[in-house]
PDB file of C-alpha atoms and ligand atoms in Angstrom:
ATOM      1  CA  MET A   1     -20.175  11.438   6.399  1.00  0.00           C
ATOM      2  CA  LEU A   2     -16.873  13.227   7.012  1.00  0.00           C
ATOM      3  CA  VAL A   3     -15.301  12.981  10.464  1.00  0.00           C
ATOM      4  CA  HIS A   4     -12.082  14.697  11.558  1.00  0.00           C
ATOM      5  CA  GLU A   5     -12.037  13.923  15.290  1.00  0.00           C
ATOM      6  CA  ILE A   6     -11.393  10.615  17.070  1.00  0.00           C
ATOM      7  CA  GLU A   7     -14.076  11.128  19.734  1.00  0.00           C
ATOM      8  CA  GLU A   8     -16.767  11.713  17.120  1.00  0.00           C
ATOM      9  CA  LEU A   9     -15.704   8.569  15.266  1.00  0.00           C
ATOM     10  CA  ARG A  10     -15.798   6.522  18.486  1.00  0.00           C
ATOM     11  CA  LYS A  11     -19.370   7.706  19.182  1.00  0.00           C
ATOM     12  CA  ILE A  12     -20.534   6.607  15.736  1.00  0.00           C
ATOM     13  CA  ARG A  13     -18.613   3.329  16.004  1.00  0.00           C
ATOM     14  CA  LYS A  14     -20.508   2.521  19.226  1.00  0.00           C
ATOM     15  CA  GLU A  15     -23.811   2.853  17.352  1.00  0.00           C
ATOM     16  CA  TRP A  16     -22.592   0.151  14.935  1.00  0.00           C
ATOM     17  CA  CYS A  17     -22.207  -2.435  17.705  1.00  0.00           C
ATOM     18  CA  GLY A  18     -22.936  -5.922  16.335  1.00  0.00           C
ATOM     19  CA  GLU A  19     -22.378  -4.875  12.712  1.00  0.00           C
ATOM     20  CA  LYS A  20     -19.401  -5.963  10.591  1.00  0.00           C
ATOM     21  CA  VAL A  21     -17.123  -2.979  10.047  1.00  0.00           C
ATOM     22  CA  GLY A  22     -14.481  -2.711   7.317  1.00  0.00           C
ATOM     23  CA  LEU A  23     -11.640  -0.177   7.209  1.00  0.00           C
ATOM     24  CA  VAL A  24      -9.883   0.912   4.021  1.00  0.00           C
ATOM     25  CA  PRO A  25      -6.796   2.921   5.022  1.00  0.00           C
ATOM     26  CA  THR A  26      -5.661   5.384   2.327  1.00  0.00           C
ATOM     27  CA  MET A  27      -3.639   8.535   1.872  1.00  0.00           C
ATOM     28  CA  GLY A  28      -6.389  10.002  -0.331  1.00  0.00           C
ATOM     29  CA  ALA A  29      -6.145  11.168  -3.964  1.00  0.00           C
ATOM     30  CA  LEU A  30      -8.468   8.232  -4.510  1.00  0.00           C
ATOM     31  CA  HIS A  31      -8.566   6.304  -7.780  1.00  0.00           C
ATOM     32  CA  GLN A  32     -10.063   3.065  -9.093  1.00  0.00           C
ATOM     33  CA  GLY A  33      -7.495   1.033  -7.125  1.00  0.00           C
ATOM     34  CA  HIS A  34      -8.806   2.445  -3.852  1.00  0.00           C
ATOM     35  CA  LEU A  35     -12.375   2.043  -5.119  1.00  0.00           C
ATOM     36  CA  SER A  36     -11.793  -1.674  -5.717  1.00  0.00           C
ATOM     37  CA  LEU A  37     -10.868  -2.032  -2.034  1.00  0.00           C
ATOM     38  CA  ILE A  38     -13.985  -0.103  -1.055  1.00  0.00           C
ATOM     39  CA  LYS A  39     -16.107  -2.343  -3.309  1.00  0.00           C
ATOM     40  CA  LYS A  40     -14.698  -5.470  -1.659  1.00  0.00           C
ATOM     41  CA  ALA A  41     -15.313  -3.939   1.771  1.00  0.00           C
ATOM     42  CA  LYS A  42     -18.913  -3.145   0.814  1.00  0.00           C
ATOM     43  CA  GLU A  43     -19.419  -6.783  -0.229  1.00  0.00           C
ATOM     44  CA  MET A  44     -18.066  -8.159   3.060  1.00  0.00           C
ATOM     45  CA  CYS A  45     -19.177  -5.601   5.655  1.00  0.00           C
ATOM     46  CA  ASP A  46     -22.264  -3.786   6.970  1.00  0.00           C
ATOM     47  CA  ARG A  47     -20.308  -0.560   7.446  1.00  0.00           C
ATOM     48  CA  VAL A  48     -17.322   0.772   5.547  1.00  0.00           C
ATOM     49  CA  VAL A  49     -14.897   3.374   6.866  1.00  0.00           C
ATOM     50  CA  VAL A  50     -12.272   4.946   4.586  1.00  0.00           C
ATOM     51  CA  SER A  51      -9.441   6.779   6.287  1.00  0.00           C
ATOM     52  CA  VAL A  52      -7.749   9.584   4.379  1.00  0.00           C
ATOM     53  CA  PHE A  53      -4.511  10.548   6.063  1.00  0.00           C
ATOM     54  CA  VAL A  54      -1.177  11.510   4.564  1.00  0.00           C
ATOM     55  CA  ASN A  55       0.907  10.033   7.344  1.00  0.00           C
ATOM     56  CA  PRO A  56       3.979  12.210   8.006  1.00  0.00           C
ATOM     57  CA  ILE A  57       5.926   9.499   9.836  1.00  0.00           C
ATOM     58  CA  GLN A  58       6.040   7.136   6.862  1.00  0.00           C
ATOM     59  CA  PHE A  59       7.798   9.685   4.628  1.00  0.00           C
ATOM     60  CA  GLY A  60      11.556  10.151   4.675  1.00  0.00           C
ATOM     61  CA  PRO A  61      12.974  13.689   4.937  1.00  0.00           C
ATOM     62  CA  ALA A  62      13.750  13.801   1.189  1.00  0.00           C
ATOM     63  CA  GLU A  63      10.393  12.325   0.140  1.00  0.00           C
ATOM     64  CA  ASP A  64       7.185  13.903  -1.172  1.00  0.00           C
ATOM     65  CA  TYR A  65       5.164  14.454   2.056  1.00  0.00           C
ATOM     66  CA  GLY A  66       4.699  18.158   1.309  1.00  0.00           C
ATOM     67  CA  LYS A  67       3.644  17.792  -2.301  1.00  0.00           C
ATOM     68  CA  TYR A  68       1.644  14.538  -1.971  1.00  0.00           C
ATOM     69  CA  PRO A  69      -1.740  15.222  -3.670  1.00  0.00           C
ATOM     70  CA  ARG A  70      -4.492  16.208  -1.230  1.00  0.00           C
ATOM     71  CA  THR A  71      -7.955  16.141  -2.846  1.00  0.00           C
ATOM     72  CA  LEU A  72     -10.374  15.595   0.043  1.00  0.00           C
ATOM     73  CA  GLU A  73     -13.408  17.163  -1.663  1.00  0.00           C
ATOM     74  CA  LYS A  74     -13.125  14.876  -4.676  1.00  0.00           C
ATOM     75  CA  ASP A  75     -12.329  11.907  -2.404  1.00  0.00           C
ATOM     76  CA  MET A  76     -15.574  12.601  -0.516  1.00  0.00           C
ATOM     77  CA  GLU A  77     -17.561  12.603  -3.755  1.00  0.00           C
ATOM     78  CA  LEU A  78     -16.045   9.265  -4.787  1.00  0.00           C
ATOM     79  CA  CYS A  79     -16.658   7.764  -1.344  1.00  0.00           C
ATOM     80  CA  ASN A  80     -20.246   8.987  -1.284  1.00  0.00           C
ATOM     81  CA  SER A  81     -21.006   7.459  -4.690  1.00  0.00           C
ATOM     82  CA  ALA A  82     -19.321   4.219  -3.600  1.00  0.00           C
ATOM     83  CA  GLY A  83     -21.592   3.992  -0.535  1.00  0.00           C
ATOM     84  CA  VAL A  84     -18.899   4.554   2.093  1.00  0.00           C
ATOM     85  CA  ASP A  85     -20.481   5.123   5.516  1.00  0.00           C
ATOM     86  CA  LEU A  86     -17.758   7.282   7.005  1.00  0.00           C
ATOM     87  CA  VAL A  87     -14.599   9.028   5.848  1.00  0.00           C
ATOM     88  CA  PHE A  88     -12.132   9.610   8.657  1.00  0.00           C
ATOM     89  CA  ALA A  89      -9.752  12.429   7.742  1.00  0.00           C
ATOM     90  CA  PRO A  90      -7.788  13.446  10.848  1.00  0.00           C
ATOM     91  CA  SER A  91      -5.101  16.118  10.926  1.00  0.00           C
ATOM     92  CA  PRO A  92      -1.591  15.099  12.017  1.00  0.00           C
ATOM     93  CA  GLU A  93      -2.311  16.870  15.337  1.00  0.00           C
ATOM     94  CA  VAL A  94      -5.415  14.738  15.884  1.00  0.00           C
ATOM     95  CA  MET A  95      -3.514  11.543  15.040  1.00  0.00           C
ATOM     96  CA  TYR A  96      -0.333  12.217  16.979  1.00  0.00           C
ATOM     97  CA  GLY A  97      -1.291  14.885  19.518  1.00  0.00           C
ATOM     98  CA  LYS A  98      -0.677  18.629  19.515  1.00  0.00           C
ATOM     99  CA  GLY A  99       2.978  19.520  20.003  1.00  0.00           C
ATOM    100  CA  GLN A 100       4.043  15.860  19.790  1.00  0.00           C
ATOM    101  CA  LYS A 101       7.481  15.555  18.238  1.00  0.00           C
ATOM    102  CA  LEU A 102       7.309  12.941  15.504  1.00  0.00           C
ATOM    103  CA  SER A 103      10.394  10.961  16.394  1.00  0.00           C
ATOM    104  CA  ASN A 104      10.958   7.641  18.115  1.00  0.00           C
ATOM    105  CA  ASP A 105      12.681   9.469  20.979  1.00  0.00           C
ATOM    106  CA  THR A 106       9.306  10.571  22.251  1.00  0.00           C
ATOM    107  CA  LEU A 107       6.611   8.709  20.304  1.00  0.00           C
ATOM    108  CA  THR A 108       5.711   5.012  20.561  1.00  0.00           C
ATOM    109  CA  TYR A 109       6.395   3.322  17.243  1.00  0.00           C
ATOM    110  CA  VAL A 110       5.478  -0.129  15.971  1.00  0.00           C
ATOM    111  CA  CYS A 111       8.628  -1.562  14.393  1.00  0.00           C
ATOM    112  CA  PRO A 112       8.141  -4.603  12.146  1.00  0.00           C
ATOM    113  CA  PRO A 113      10.937  -7.214  12.084  1.00  0.00           C
ATOM    114  CA  PHE A 114      14.194  -6.408  10.331  1.00  0.00           C
ATOM    115  CA  PHE A 115      13.901  -9.491   8.097  1.00  0.00           C
ATOM    116  CA  TYR A 116      10.759  -8.041   6.463  1.00  0.00           C
ATOM    117  CA  VAL A 117      11.902  -4.428   6.185  1.00  0.00           C
ATOM    118  CA  ASN A 118      15.509  -4.932   5.130  1.00  0.00           C
ATOM    119  CA  LYS A 119      14.563  -5.616   1.509  1.00  0.00           C
ATOM    120  CA  LEU A 120      12.552  -4.236  -1.413  1.00  0.00           C
ATOM    121  CA  CYS A 121      11.093  -0.803  -0.529  1.00  0.00           C
ATOM    122  CA  GLY A 122      12.351  -0.933   3.062  1.00  0.00           C
ATOM    123  CA  LYS A 123      15.961  -0.821   1.917  1.00  0.00           C
ATOM    124  CA  SER A 124      15.773   2.653   0.412  1.00  0.00           C
ATOM    125  CA  ARG A 125      12.872   3.893   2.561  1.00  0.00           C
ATOM    126  CA  VAL A 126      14.437   3.467   6.004  1.00  0.00           C
ATOM    127  CA  GLY A 127      11.791   3.770   8.733  1.00  0.00           C
ATOM    128  CA  HIS A 128       8.937   3.747   6.211  1.00  0.00           C
ATOM    129  CA  PHE A 129       7.324   0.545   7.458  1.00  0.00           C
ATOM    130  CA  ASP A 130       7.670   1.653  11.103  1.00  0.00           C
ATOM    131  CA  GLY A 131       5.559   4.657  10.116  1.00  0.00           C
ATOM    132  CA  VAL A 132       3.079   2.499   8.211  1.00  0.00           C
ATOM    133  CA  CYS A 133       2.641  -0.063  11.001  1.00  0.00           C
ATOM    134  CA  THR A 134       2.328   2.657  13.619  1.00  0.00           C
ATOM    135  CA  VAL A 135      -0.417   4.498  11.758  1.00  0.00           C
ATOM    136  CA  VAL A 136      -2.258   1.320  10.744  1.00  0.00           C
ATOM    137  CA  LEU A 137      -2.302   0.004  14.317  1.00  0.00           C
ATOM    138  CA  LYS A 138      -3.533   3.409  15.501  1.00  0.00           C
ATOM    139  CA  LEU A 139      -6.291   3.373  12.871  1.00  0.00           C
ATOM    140  CA  PHE A 140      -7.254  -0.176  13.896  1.00  0.00           C
ATOM    141  CA  ASN A 141      -7.443   0.946  17.536  1.00  0.00           C
ATOM    142  CA  ILE A 142      -9.493   4.020  16.655  1.00  0.00           C
ATOM    143  CA  VAL A 143     -11.926   2.422  14.172  1.00  0.00           C
ATOM    144  CA  GLN A 144     -11.932  -1.115  15.653  1.00  0.00           C
ATOM    145  CA  PRO A 145     -12.810  -2.755  12.341  1.00  0.00           C
ATOM    146  CA  ASP A 146     -13.446  -6.466  11.810  1.00  0.00           C
ATOM    147  CA  PHE A 147     -11.643  -6.326   8.459  1.00  0.00           C
ATOM    148  CA  GLY A 148      -8.835  -4.195   7.035  1.00  0.00           C
ATOM    149  CA  PHE A 149      -8.527  -3.943   3.248  1.00  0.00           C
ATOM    150  CA  PHE A 150      -5.134  -3.555   1.587  1.00  0.00           C
ATOM    151  CA  GLY A 151      -3.963  -3.644  -2.035  1.00  0.00           C
ATOM    152  CA  GLU A 152      -1.512  -6.145  -3.477  1.00  0.00           C
ATOM    153  CA  LYS A 153      -0.047  -3.091  -5.206  1.00  0.00           C
ATOM    154  CA  ASP A 154       1.899  -2.596  -1.979  1.00  0.00           C
ATOM    155  CA  ALA A 155       2.602  -6.294  -1.515  1.00  0.00           C
ATOM    156  CA  GLN A 156       5.476  -5.889   0.965  1.00  0.00           C
ATOM    157  CA  GLN A 157       3.245  -3.621   3.049  1.00  0.00           C
ATOM    158  CA  ALA A 158       0.458  -6.225   3.049  1.00  0.00           C
ATOM    159  CA  VAL A 159       2.859  -8.970   4.211  1.00  0.00           C
ATOM    160  CA  ILE A 160       4.176  -6.716   6.984  1.00  0.00           C
ATOM    161  CA  ILE A 161       0.707  -5.659   8.160  1.00  0.00           C
ATOM    162  CA  LYS A 162      -0.370  -9.315   8.301  1.00  0.00           C
ATOM    163  CA  LYS A 163       2.739 -10.122  10.336  1.00  0.00           C
ATOM    164  CA  MET A 164       2.025  -7.251  12.741  1.00  0.00           C
ATOM    165  CA  VAL A 165      -1.596  -8.352  13.190  1.00  0.00           C
ATOM    166  CA  LYS A 166      -0.481 -11.934  13.882  1.00  0.00           C
ATOM    167  CA  ASP A 167       2.409 -11.052  16.195  1.00  0.00           C
ATOM    168  CA  LEU A 168       0.442  -8.477  18.205  1.00  0.00           C
ATOM    169  CA  ASN A 169      -2.865 -10.421  18.273  1.00  0.00           C
ATOM    170  CA  VAL A 170      -4.744  -7.575  16.649  1.00  0.00           C
ATOM    171  CA  PRO A 171      -8.368  -8.744  16.177  1.00  0.00           C
ATOM    172  CA  VAL A 172      -8.635  -7.584  12.547  1.00  0.00           C
ATOM    173  CA  GLU A 173      -8.739  -9.844   9.487  1.00  0.00           C
ATOM    174  CA  ILE A 174      -6.589  -8.546   6.633  1.00  0.00           C
ATOM    175  CA  ILE A 175      -8.096  -8.828   3.167  1.00  0.00           C
ATOM    176  CA  GLU A 176      -5.783  -8.382   0.174  1.00  0.00           C
ATOM    177  CA  CYS A 177      -7.202  -7.065  -3.091  1.00  0.00           C
ATOM    178  CA  PRO A 178      -5.710  -7.424  -6.590  1.00  0.00           C
ATOM    179  CA  ILE A 179      -3.863  -4.627  -8.395  1.00  0.00           C
ATOM    180  CA  VAL A 180      -6.006  -2.374 -10.578  1.00  0.00           C
ATOM    181  CA  ARG A 181      -4.245  -1.221 -13.743  1.00  0.00           C
ATOM    182  CA  GLU A 182      -4.792   1.231 -16.569  1.00  0.00           C
ATOM    183  CA  GLU A 183      -5.594  -0.353 -19.923  1.00  0.00           C
ATOM    184  CA  GLY A 184      -1.932  -0.343 -20.980  1.00  0.00           C
ATOM    185  CA  GLY A 185      -0.901  -2.129 -17.783  1.00  0.00           C
ATOM    186  CA  LEU A 186       0.335   0.754 -15.600  1.00  0.00           C
ATOM    187  CA  ALA A 187      -0.670   0.053 -11.992  1.00  0.00           C
ATOM    188  CA  LEU A 188      -2.858   2.885 -10.699  1.00  0.00           C
ATOM    189  CA  SER A 189      -1.149   5.039  -8.098  1.00  0.00           C
ATOM    190  CA  SER A 190      -1.751   8.488  -6.660  1.00  0.00           C
ATOM    191  CA  ARG A 191       1.872   9.243  -7.625  1.00  0.00           C
ATOM    192  CA  ASN A 192       1.092   8.709 -11.349  1.00  0.00           C
ATOM    193  CA  LYS A 193      -0.190  12.310 -11.151  1.00  0.00           C
ATOM    194  CA  TYR A 194       3.441  13.453 -11.053  1.00  0.00           C
ATOM    195  CA  LEU A 195       4.128  11.907 -14.503  1.00  0.00           C
ATOM    196  CA  SER A 196       3.876  13.660 -17.872  1.00  0.00           C
ATOM    197  CA  GLU A 197       2.095  11.874 -20.750  1.00  0.00           C
ATOM    198  CA  GLU A 198       5.501  10.780 -22.022  1.00  0.00           C
ATOM    199  CA  GLY A 199       6.458   9.623 -18.529  1.00  0.00           C
ATOM    200  CA  LYS A 200       3.303   7.530 -18.314  1.00  0.00           C
ATOM    201  CA  LYS A 201       4.351   5.734 -21.486  1.00  0.00           C
ATOM    202  CA  GLU A 202       7.838   5.158 -20.082  1.00  0.00           C
ATOM    203  CA  ALA A 203       6.278   3.899 -16.846  1.00  0.00           C
ATOM    204  CA  LEU A 204       4.782   0.955 -18.737  1.00  0.00           C
ATOM    205  CA  VAL A 205       8.233  -0.586 -18.485  1.00  0.00           C
ATOM    206  CA  LEU A 206       7.406  -1.883 -14.996  1.00  0.00           C
ATOM    207  CA  SER A 207       4.406  -3.991 -16.034  1.00  0.00           C
ATOM    208  CA  LYS A 208       6.154  -5.012 -19.262  1.00  0.00           C
ATOM    209  CA  ILE A 209       9.122  -6.399 -17.324  1.00  0.00           C
ATOM    210  CA  LEU A 210       6.860  -8.200 -14.865  1.00  0.00           C
ATOM    211  CA  ASN A 211       4.605  -9.693 -17.550  1.00  0.00           C
ATOM    212  CA  ASN A 212       7.653 -10.869 -19.448  1.00  0.00           C
ATOM    213  CA  ILE A 213       9.093 -12.532 -16.344  1.00  0.00           C
ATOM    214  CA  LYS A 214       5.798 -14.323 -15.820  1.00  0.00           C
ATOM    215  CA  ALA A 215       5.692 -15.403 -19.474  1.00  0.00           C
ATOM    216  CA  CYS A 216       9.249 -16.771 -19.182  1.00  0.00           C
ATOM    217  CA  TYR A 217       8.333 -18.580 -15.966  1.00  0.00           C
ATOM    218  CA  ASN A 218       5.292 -20.083 -17.712  1.00  0.00           C
ATOM    219  CA  LYS A 219       7.636 -21.335 -20.438  1.00  0.00           C
ATOM    220  CA  GLY A 220       9.571 -23.231 -17.784  1.00  0.00           C
ATOM    221  CA  ILE A 221      12.384 -20.869 -16.729  1.00  0.00           C
ATOM    222  CA  THR A 222      12.736 -21.062 -12.940  1.00  0.00           C
ATOM    223  CA  ASP A 223      16.296 -19.798 -12.450  1.00  0.00           C
ATOM    224  CA  ILE A 224      15.882 -16.503 -10.568  1.00  0.00           C
ATOM    225  CA  ASP A 225      18.899 -14.767 -12.131  1.00  0.00           C
ATOM    226  CA  ALA A 226      17.847 -15.834 -15.629  1.00  0.00           C
ATOM    227  CA  LEU A 227      14.338 -14.455 -15.007  1.00  0.00           C
ATOM    228  CA  LYS A 228      15.711 -11.175 -13.654  1.00  0.00           C
ATOM    229  CA  GLU A 229      18.096 -10.797 -16.581  1.00  0.00           C
ATOM    230  CA  THR A 230      15.156 -10.712 -19.001  1.00  0.00           C
ATOM    231  CA  ALA A 231      14.446  -7.182 -17.704  1.00  0.00           C
ATOM    232  CA  TYR A 232      17.534  -5.588 -19.234  1.00  0.00           C
ATOM    233  CA  GLY A 233      16.087  -5.614 -22.753  1.00  0.00           C
ATOM    234  CA  PHE A 234      13.309  -3.288 -21.586  1.00  0.00           C
ATOM    235  CA  LEU A 235      15.339  -0.739 -19.665  1.00  0.00           C
ATOM    236  CA  SER A 236      16.779   2.444 -21.160  1.00  0.00           C
ATOM    237  CA  LYS A 237      18.249   5.672 -19.791  1.00  0.00           C
ATOM    238  CA  GLU A 238      14.716   6.941 -18.947  1.00  0.00           C
ATOM    239  CA  HIS A 239      14.415   4.205 -16.325  1.00  0.00           C
ATOM    240  CA  GLU A 240      16.309   4.168 -13.065  1.00  0.00           C
ATOM    241  CA  LEU A 241      15.858   0.648 -11.711  1.00  0.00           C
ATOM    242  CA  GLU A 242      15.925   0.530  -7.896  1.00  0.00           C
ATOM    243  CA  TYR A 243      15.259  -3.172  -7.449  1.00  0.00           C
ATOM    244  CA  LEU A 244      13.921  -6.244  -9.184  1.00  0.00           C
ATOM    245  CA  GLU A 245      13.492  -9.244  -6.889  1.00  0.00           C
ATOM    246  CA  ILE A 246      11.705 -12.585  -6.980  1.00  0.00           C
ATOM    247  CA  LEU A 247      10.734 -13.706  -3.472  1.00  0.00           C
ATOM    248  CA  ASP A 248       8.192 -15.864  -1.690  1.00  0.00           C
ATOM    249  CA  ARG A 249       4.895 -13.991  -1.843  1.00  0.00           C
ATOM    250  CA  ASP A 250       3.882 -14.812   1.761  1.00  0.00           C
ATOM    251  CA  THR A 251       7.172 -14.768   3.667  1.00  0.00           C
ATOM    252  CA  LEU A 252       9.419 -12.573   1.466  1.00  0.00           C
ATOM    253  CA  ASP A 253      12.020 -15.347   1.702  1.00  0.00           C
ATOM    254  CA  GLU A 254      14.587 -15.729  -1.066  1.00  0.00           C
ATOM    255  CA  LYS A 255      14.195 -18.939  -3.056  1.00  0.00           C
ATOM    256  CA  ASP A 256      16.570 -21.217  -4.957  1.00  0.00           C
ATOM    257  CA  LYS A 257      14.136 -21.435  -7.864  1.00  0.00           C
ATOM    258  CA  ALA A 258      10.984 -19.539  -8.802  1.00  0.00           C
ATOM    259  CA  ASP A 259       7.735 -21.384  -8.172  1.00  0.00           C
ATOM    260  CA  ASP A 260       3.982 -20.717  -8.185  1.00  0.00           C
ATOM    261  CA  ASN A 261       4.253 -19.048  -4.789  1.00  0.00           C
ATOM    262  CA  SER A 262       6.835 -16.542  -6.008  1.00  0.00           C
ATOM    263  CA  ARG A 263       6.197 -12.870  -6.632  1.00  0.00           C
ATOM    264  CA  ALA A 264       8.343 -10.603  -8.785  1.00  0.00           C
ATOM    265  CA  PHE A 265       8.735  -7.113  -7.267  1.00  0.00           C
ATOM    266  CA  ILE A 266      10.021  -4.037  -9.070  1.00  0.00           C
ATOM    267  CA  ALA A 267      10.734  -0.409  -8.155  1.00  0.00           C
ATOM    268  CA  CYS A 268      11.872   2.032 -10.823  1.00  0.00           C
ATOM    269  CA  ARG A 269      12.111   5.794 -11.147  1.00  0.00           C
ATOM    270  CA  VAL A 270      10.650   7.461 -14.209  1.00  0.00           C
ATOM    271  CA  GLU A 271      10.961  11.266 -14.504  1.00  0.00           C
ATOM    272  CA  GLY A 272      12.222  11.136 -10.908  1.00  0.00           C
ATOM    273  CA  VAL A 273       8.951   9.535  -9.736  1.00  0.00           C
ATOM    274  CA  ARG A 274       9.419   6.338  -7.757  1.00  0.00           C
ATOM    275  CA  LEU A 275       7.000   3.679  -9.025  1.00  0.00           C
ATOM    276  CA  ILE A 276       6.461   0.146  -7.715  1.00  0.00           C
ATOM    277  CA  ASP A 277       4.668  -2.891  -9.100  1.00  0.00           C
ATOM    278  CA  ASN A 278       4.639  -6.667  -8.675  1.00  0.00           C
ATOM    279  CA  ILE A 279       3.209  -9.834 -10.142  1.00  0.00           C
ATOM    280  CA  CYS A 280       2.540 -13.348  -8.863  1.00  0.00           C
ATOM    281  CA  LEU A 281       4.191 -16.023 -10.943  1.00  0.00           C
ATOM    282  CA  GLY A 282       1.581 -18.656 -10.087  1.00  0.00           C
ATOM    283  CA  GLY A 283      -1.992 -18.494 -11.380  1.00  0.00           C
ATOM    284  CA  LYS A 284      -3.337 -16.971 -14.585  1.00  0.00           C
TER     285      LYS A 284
HETATM  286  P1  AMP B 301      -2.333   4.658  -0.673  1.00  0.00           P
HETATM  287  O1  AMP B 301      -3.414   5.686  -0.656  1.00  0.00           O
HETATM  288  O2  AMP B 301      -1.431   4.736  -1.855  1.00  0.00           O
HETATM  289  O3  AMP B 301      -1.618   4.540   0.649  1.00  0.00           O
HETATM  290  O4  AMP B 301      -3.085   3.260  -0.862  1.00  0.00           O
HETATM  291  C1  AMP B 301      -4.110   2.848  -0.002  1.00  0.00           C
HETATM  292  C2  AMP B 301      -4.430   1.406  -0.282  1.00  0.00           C
HETATM  293  O5  AMP B 301      -4.845   1.268  -1.638  1.00  0.00           O
HETATM  294  C3  AMP B 301      -3.220   0.483  -0.087  1.00  0.00           C
HETATM  295  O6  AMP B 301      -3.645  -0.711   0.555  1.00  0.00           O
HETATM  296  C4  AMP B 301      -2.775   0.224  -1.509  1.00  0.00           C
HETATM  297  O7  AMP B 301      -2.121  -1.005  -1.668  1.00  0.00           O
HETATM  298  C5  AMP B 301      -4.097   0.255  -2.248  1.00  0.00           C
HETATM  299  N1  AMP B 301      -3.876   0.540  -3.674  1.00  0.00           N
HETATM  300  C6  AMP B 301      -3.200   1.585  -4.197  1.00  0.00           C
HETATM  301  N2  AMP B 301      -3.146   1.499  -5.541  1.00  0.00           N
HETATM  302  C7  AMP B 301      -3.781   0.346  -5.877  1.00  0.00           C
HETATM  303  C8  AMP B 301      -4.052  -0.326  -7.108  1.00  0.00           C
HETATM  304  N3  AMP B 301      -3.647   0.159  -8.270  1.00  0.00           N
HETATM  305  N4  AMP B 301      -4.747  -1.480  -7.059  1.00  0.00           N
HETATM  306  C9  AMP B 301      -5.158  -1.989  -5.867  1.00  0.00           C
HETATM  307  N5  AMP B 301      -4.944  -1.405  -4.669  1.00  0.00           N
HETATM  308  C10 AMP B 301      -4.263  -0.258  -4.671  1.00  0.00           C
END
């Protein structure tokens, strides 16, 4: 079922009183990564809602809001075959109000703490996580789910959403789901559509660097700089490294030494497309 309006969604939500409801927030252009979240939601919940909304306030002025892939018809087909109960696809006017200026002069924003946003993706994408938290809290208030499903692909986002839910006493349990990758290791992303075949090959550098860091850690290297330096052998002029960091996976704290609770995070541009990936150093 496809719903565009908040009032209609609220009516349906009322009929689900007493049932466990899961929300999978997405920007659409769905792929197997999104479907893995939906699958997990189906396992844990009686009802699953997928939101499809390309959120204007989480894009910077020079970013790809205008050209972000919008494939609602295909998304609906995928959601229907995955047994999704409801797809909520509001317009920006429905989400933010007609004539509402999208700026923090006139719109209430949720601003996560500086400590969490002043690193990794937040450093280059100023205001991005304010936009994410604002839309996610709005979606939680509209859908009123018991569970929200998020991918480890956007690990900083997941940490920040968990922090928001804790700090603001939002009655939603956040479930994190593992990264789904193509056979070669490239993490699935709607933005992979921007890459040529050659670019896709070059993009493997992200998972190669991360896997190598993990292999080095498993061999006993725990010095963060030494682990990060192993990346240079993989990088060439096709790759524009934005960051490579090893931080605590739960708190995003810097550490003296890598340990099982560390996560390596990378962002790199290939063919001008900004790609991100990460890996946990602990575990298999
Ligand atoms: P997006 O549509 O890119 O905003 O992503 C919606 C949700 O799907 C986010 O929680 C992402 O972390 C998650 N997601 C995106 N790609 C993947 C992937 N390859 N594996 C697992 N989850 C993913």
